[in-house]
Amino acid sequence: MDDGFWVFGYGSLMWAPEFPVAESVIAQADGWRRSFCLRSIRHRGTEACPGLVLGLEPHPGRDCTGLALRVEDSLWPGVIAAIRARELVTEAYREALVPLALADGRRVEALAYVMRHDHWQYAGGLSGAEQARIIAAARGLRGPNADYLFNTVAHLDELGLPDPALTQLAAQVRGLI
């Protein structure tokens, strides 16, 4: 068995990776947080009505729990090309190797897509009410922005990793739609 390459899923990559996953393990990235900080103008919104999707942001003292997804060595060239086409469509993310602590005790470095604060699509610091309003109204090529939020919350709950802030945001969005 090869060691493969690892990708860190903290949002839609957890529930819709769209590539062959050889192994999936709950993982924690220390010093990072997931937040609705990226204006989506294609997948979950449009230029006229941007949505919001999750970005990974550095945040000392916090941690982000998601999934470490292992890709076999032989498949990596095709997988990384597909991931880049999906995640770097507007270059709002940058690729970074992030150390992860896996739930089974292993430590790995995984490719993660980190929000660029200098990019025009960065939307950090929005209130929960503003996030809910945007998410409730937006729709992109991959469907309603609300579905992205609801799927992320549901998947985190299924994994036994509830995120109270995202659960509260989902309740706000449901109240608006």
GROMACS .gro file of C-alpha atoms in nm:
model
  177
    1MET     CA    1   0.000   0.000   0.000
    2ASP     CA    2   0.130   0.348  -0.082
    3ASP     CA    3   0.099   0.638   0.159
    4GLY     CA    4  -0.077   0.851  -0.097
    5PHE     CA    5  -0.150   1.220  -0.071
    6TRP     CA    6  -0.386   1.382   0.177
    7VAL     CA    7  -0.645   1.655   0.124
    8PHE     CA    8  -0.819   1.834   0.414
    9GLY     CA    9  -1.195   1.865   0.376
   10TYR     CA   10  -1.362   2.118   0.605
   11GLY     CA   11  -1.663   2.210   0.387
   12SER     CA   12  -1.804   2.053   0.072
   13LEU     CA   13  -1.497   1.833   0.020
   14MET     CA   14  -1.625   1.635   0.322
   15TRP     CA   15  -1.959   1.546   0.163
   16ALA     CA   16  -1.886   1.583  -0.210
   17PRO     CA   17  -1.516   1.524  -0.277
   18GLU     CA   18  -1.577   1.424  -0.642
   19PHE     CA   19  -1.257   1.219  -0.652
   20PRO     CA   20  -1.167   0.863  -0.549
   21VAL     CA   21  -1.092   0.856  -0.176
   22ALA     CA   22  -0.874   0.565  -0.060
   23GLU     CA   23  -0.920   0.652   0.307
   24SER     CA   24  -1.120   0.905   0.506
   25VAL     CA   25  -1.030   0.989   0.866
   26ILE     CA   26  -1.160   1.255   1.104
   27ALA     CA   27  -0.882   1.511   1.142
   28GLN     CA   28  -0.807   1.828   1.335
   29ALA     CA   29  -0.611   2.127   1.210
   30ASP     CA   30  -0.483   2.329   1.506
   31GLY     CA   31  -0.465   2.707   1.468
   32TRP     CA   32  -0.732   2.721   1.197
   33ARG     CA   33  -1.105   2.783   1.175
   34ARG     CA   34  -1.369   2.738   0.908
   35SER     CA   35  -1.588   3.041   0.839
   36PHE     CA   36  -1.830   3.170   0.578
   37CYS     CA   37  -1.585   3.422   0.441
   38LEU     CA   38  -1.570   3.360   0.065
   39ARG     CA   39  -1.814   3.530  -0.172
   40SER     CA   40  -1.915   3.261  -0.419
   41ILE     CA   41  -1.982   3.395  -0.766
   42ARG     CA   42  -2.004   3.064  -0.952
   43HIS     CA   43  -2.074   2.750  -0.750
   44ARG     CA   44  -2.319   2.889  -0.489
   45GLY     CA   45  -2.391   3.238  -0.619
   46THR     CA   46  -2.346   3.470  -0.913
   47GLU     CA   47  -2.168   3.799  -0.970
   48ALA     CA   48  -2.506   3.973  -0.942
   49CYS     CA   49  -2.604   3.783  -0.626
   50PRO     CA   50  -2.295   3.634  -0.458
   51GLY     CA   51  -2.333   3.353  -0.210
   52LEU     CA   52  -2.103   3.261   0.078
   53VAL     CA   53  -1.899   2.946   0.116
   54LEU     CA   54  -1.654   2.827   0.375
   55GLY     CA   55  -1.291   2.925   0.384
   56LEU     CA   56  -1.014   2.804   0.612
   57GLU     CA   57  -0.857   3.091   0.803
   58PRO     CA   58  -0.563   3.099   1.044
   59HIS     CA   59  -0.687   3.152   1.397
   60PRO     CA   60  -0.446   3.090   1.688
   61GLY     CA   61  -0.605   2.904   1.974
   62ARG     CA   62  -0.883   2.754   1.760
   63ASP     CA   63  -0.902   2.430   1.570
   64CYS     CA   64  -1.096   2.307   1.271
   65THR     CA   65  -1.216   1.949   1.260
   66GLY     CA   66  -1.300   1.788   0.929
   67LEU     CA   67  -1.188   1.495   0.717
   68ALA     CA   68  -0.845   1.394   0.596
   69LEU     CA   69  -0.898   1.234   0.255
   70ARG     CA   70  -0.622   1.010   0.123
   71VAL     CA   71  -0.569   0.978  -0.251
   72GLU     CA   72  -0.358   0.696  -0.395
   73ASP     CA   73  -0.026   0.801  -0.549
   74SER     CA   74  -0.117   0.671  -0.893
   75LEU     CA   75  -0.436   0.881  -0.903
   76TRP     CA   76  -0.286   1.201  -0.763
   77PRO     CA   77  -0.202   1.382  -1.091
   78GLY     CA   78  -0.561   1.359  -1.216
   79VAL     CA   79  -0.713   1.427  -0.876
   80ILE     CA   80  -0.505   1.737  -0.805
   81ALA     CA   81  -0.592   1.876  -1.149
   82ALA     CA   82  -0.965   1.824  -1.081
   83ILE     CA   83  -0.944   1.974  -0.731
   84ARG     CA   84  -0.760   2.278  -0.860
   85ALA     CA   85  -1.019   2.330  -1.135
   86ARG     CA   86  -1.288   2.324  -0.866
   87GLU     CA   87  -1.123   2.512  -0.578
   88LEU     CA   88  -0.905   2.766  -0.759
   89VAL     CA   89  -1.161   2.886  -1.012
   90THR     CA   90  -1.114   3.251  -0.906
   91GLU     CA   91  -0.790   3.210  -0.708
   92ALA     CA   92  -0.958   3.326  -0.385
   93TYR     CA   93  -0.800   3.029  -0.210
   94ARG     CA   94  -0.434   2.945  -0.191
   95GLU     CA   95  -0.299   2.596  -0.152
   96ALA     CA   96  -0.121   2.519   0.173
   97LEU     CA   97   0.015   2.210   0.344
   98VAL     CA   98  -0.152   2.191   0.684
   99PRO     CA   99  -0.044   1.953   0.962
  100LEU     CA  100  -0.334   1.737   1.078
  101ALA     CA  101  -0.388   1.519   1.383
  102LEU     CA  102  -0.592   1.218   1.270
  103ALA     CA  103  -0.847   1.061   1.503
  104ASP     CA  104  -0.654   0.733   1.491
  105GLY     CA  105  -0.338   0.900   1.630
  106ARG     CA  106  -0.147   0.948   1.305
  107ARG     CA  107  -0.014   1.288   1.202
  108VAL     CA  108  -0.005   1.385   0.835
  109GLU     CA  109   0.035   1.692   0.620
  110ALA     CA  110  -0.261   1.759   0.395
  111LEU     CA  111  -0.329   1.992   0.109
  112ALA     CA  112  -0.584   2.251   0.219
  113TYR     CA  113  -0.750   2.541   0.046
  114VAL     CA  114  -0.695   2.851   0.259
  115MET     CA  115  -0.877   3.181   0.216
  116ARG     CA  116  -0.670   3.468   0.079
  117HIS     CA  117  -0.754   3.777   0.285
  118ASP     CA  118  -0.615   4.001   0.010
  119HIS     CA  119  -0.862   3.870  -0.250
  120TRP     CA  120  -1.165   4.079  -0.349
  121GLN     CA  121  -1.396   3.784  -0.270
  122TYR     CA  122  -1.291   3.779   0.098
  123ALA     CA  123  -1.594   3.853   0.315
  124GLY     CA  124  -1.471   3.802   0.670
  125GLY     CA  125  -1.631   3.973   0.965
  126LEU     CA  126  -1.994   3.957   0.849
  127SER     CA  127  -2.254   3.922   1.123
  128GLY     CA  128  -2.450   3.598   1.148
  129ALA     CA  129  -2.763   3.781   1.033
  130GLU     CA  130  -2.584   3.912   0.722
  131GLN     CA  131  -2.442   3.568   0.644
  132ALA     CA  132  -2.790   3.415   0.677
  133ARG     CA  133  -2.944   3.678   0.447
  134ILE     CA  134  -2.680   3.618   0.178
  135ILE     CA  135  -2.695   3.237   0.201
  136ALA     CA  136  -3.077   3.231   0.191
  137ALA     CA  137  -3.089   3.438  -0.129
  138ALA     CA  138  -2.800   3.301  -0.337
  139ARG     CA  139  -2.796   3.027  -0.598
  140GLY     CA  140  -2.513   2.922  -0.830
  141LEU     CA  141  -2.417   2.654  -1.081
  142ARG     CA  142  -2.410   2.388  -0.805
  143GLY     CA  143  -2.747   2.490  -0.663
  144PRO     CA  144  -2.882   2.693  -0.372
  145ASN     CA  145  -2.629   2.836  -0.130
  146ALA     CA  146  -2.851   2.714   0.156
  147ASP     CA  147  -2.800   2.352   0.043
  148TYR     CA  148  -2.424   2.396   0.084
  149LEU     CA  149  -2.474   2.507   0.444
  150PHE     CA  150  -2.735   2.240   0.523
  151ASN     CA  151  -2.520   1.961   0.373
  152THR     CA  152  -2.215   2.074   0.569
  153VAL     CA  153  -2.409   2.085   0.898
  154ALA     CA  154  -2.569   1.745   0.831
  155HIS     CA  155  -2.238   1.584   0.745
  156LEU     CA  156  -2.063   1.725   1.051
  157ASP     CA  157  -2.350   1.594   1.266
  158GLU     CA  158  -2.326   1.249   1.100
  159LEU     CA  159  -1.954   1.241   1.181
  160GLY     CA  160  -2.027   1.328   1.545
  161LEU     CA  161  -1.865   1.671   1.498
  162PRO     CA  162  -2.151   1.916   1.551
  163ASP     CA  163  -2.064   2.281   1.491
  164PRO     CA  164  -2.298   2.493   1.705
  165ALA     CA  165  -2.226   2.814   1.512
  166LEU     CA  166  -2.309   2.652   1.178
  167THR     CA  167  -2.618   2.486   1.328
  168GLN     CA  168  -2.739   2.826   1.448
  169LEU     CA  169  -2.668   2.980   1.107
  170ALA     CA  170  -2.864   2.699   0.938
  171ALA     CA  171  -3.162   2.771   1.166
  172GLN     CA  172  -3.145   3.140   1.072
  173VAL     CA  173  -3.134   3.055   0.701
  174ARG     CA  174  -3.430   2.814   0.734
  175GLY     CA  175  -3.625   3.096   0.896
  176LEU     CA  176  -3.561   3.315   0.591
  177ILE     CA  177  -3.649   3.066   0.317
   0.00000   0.00000   0.00000
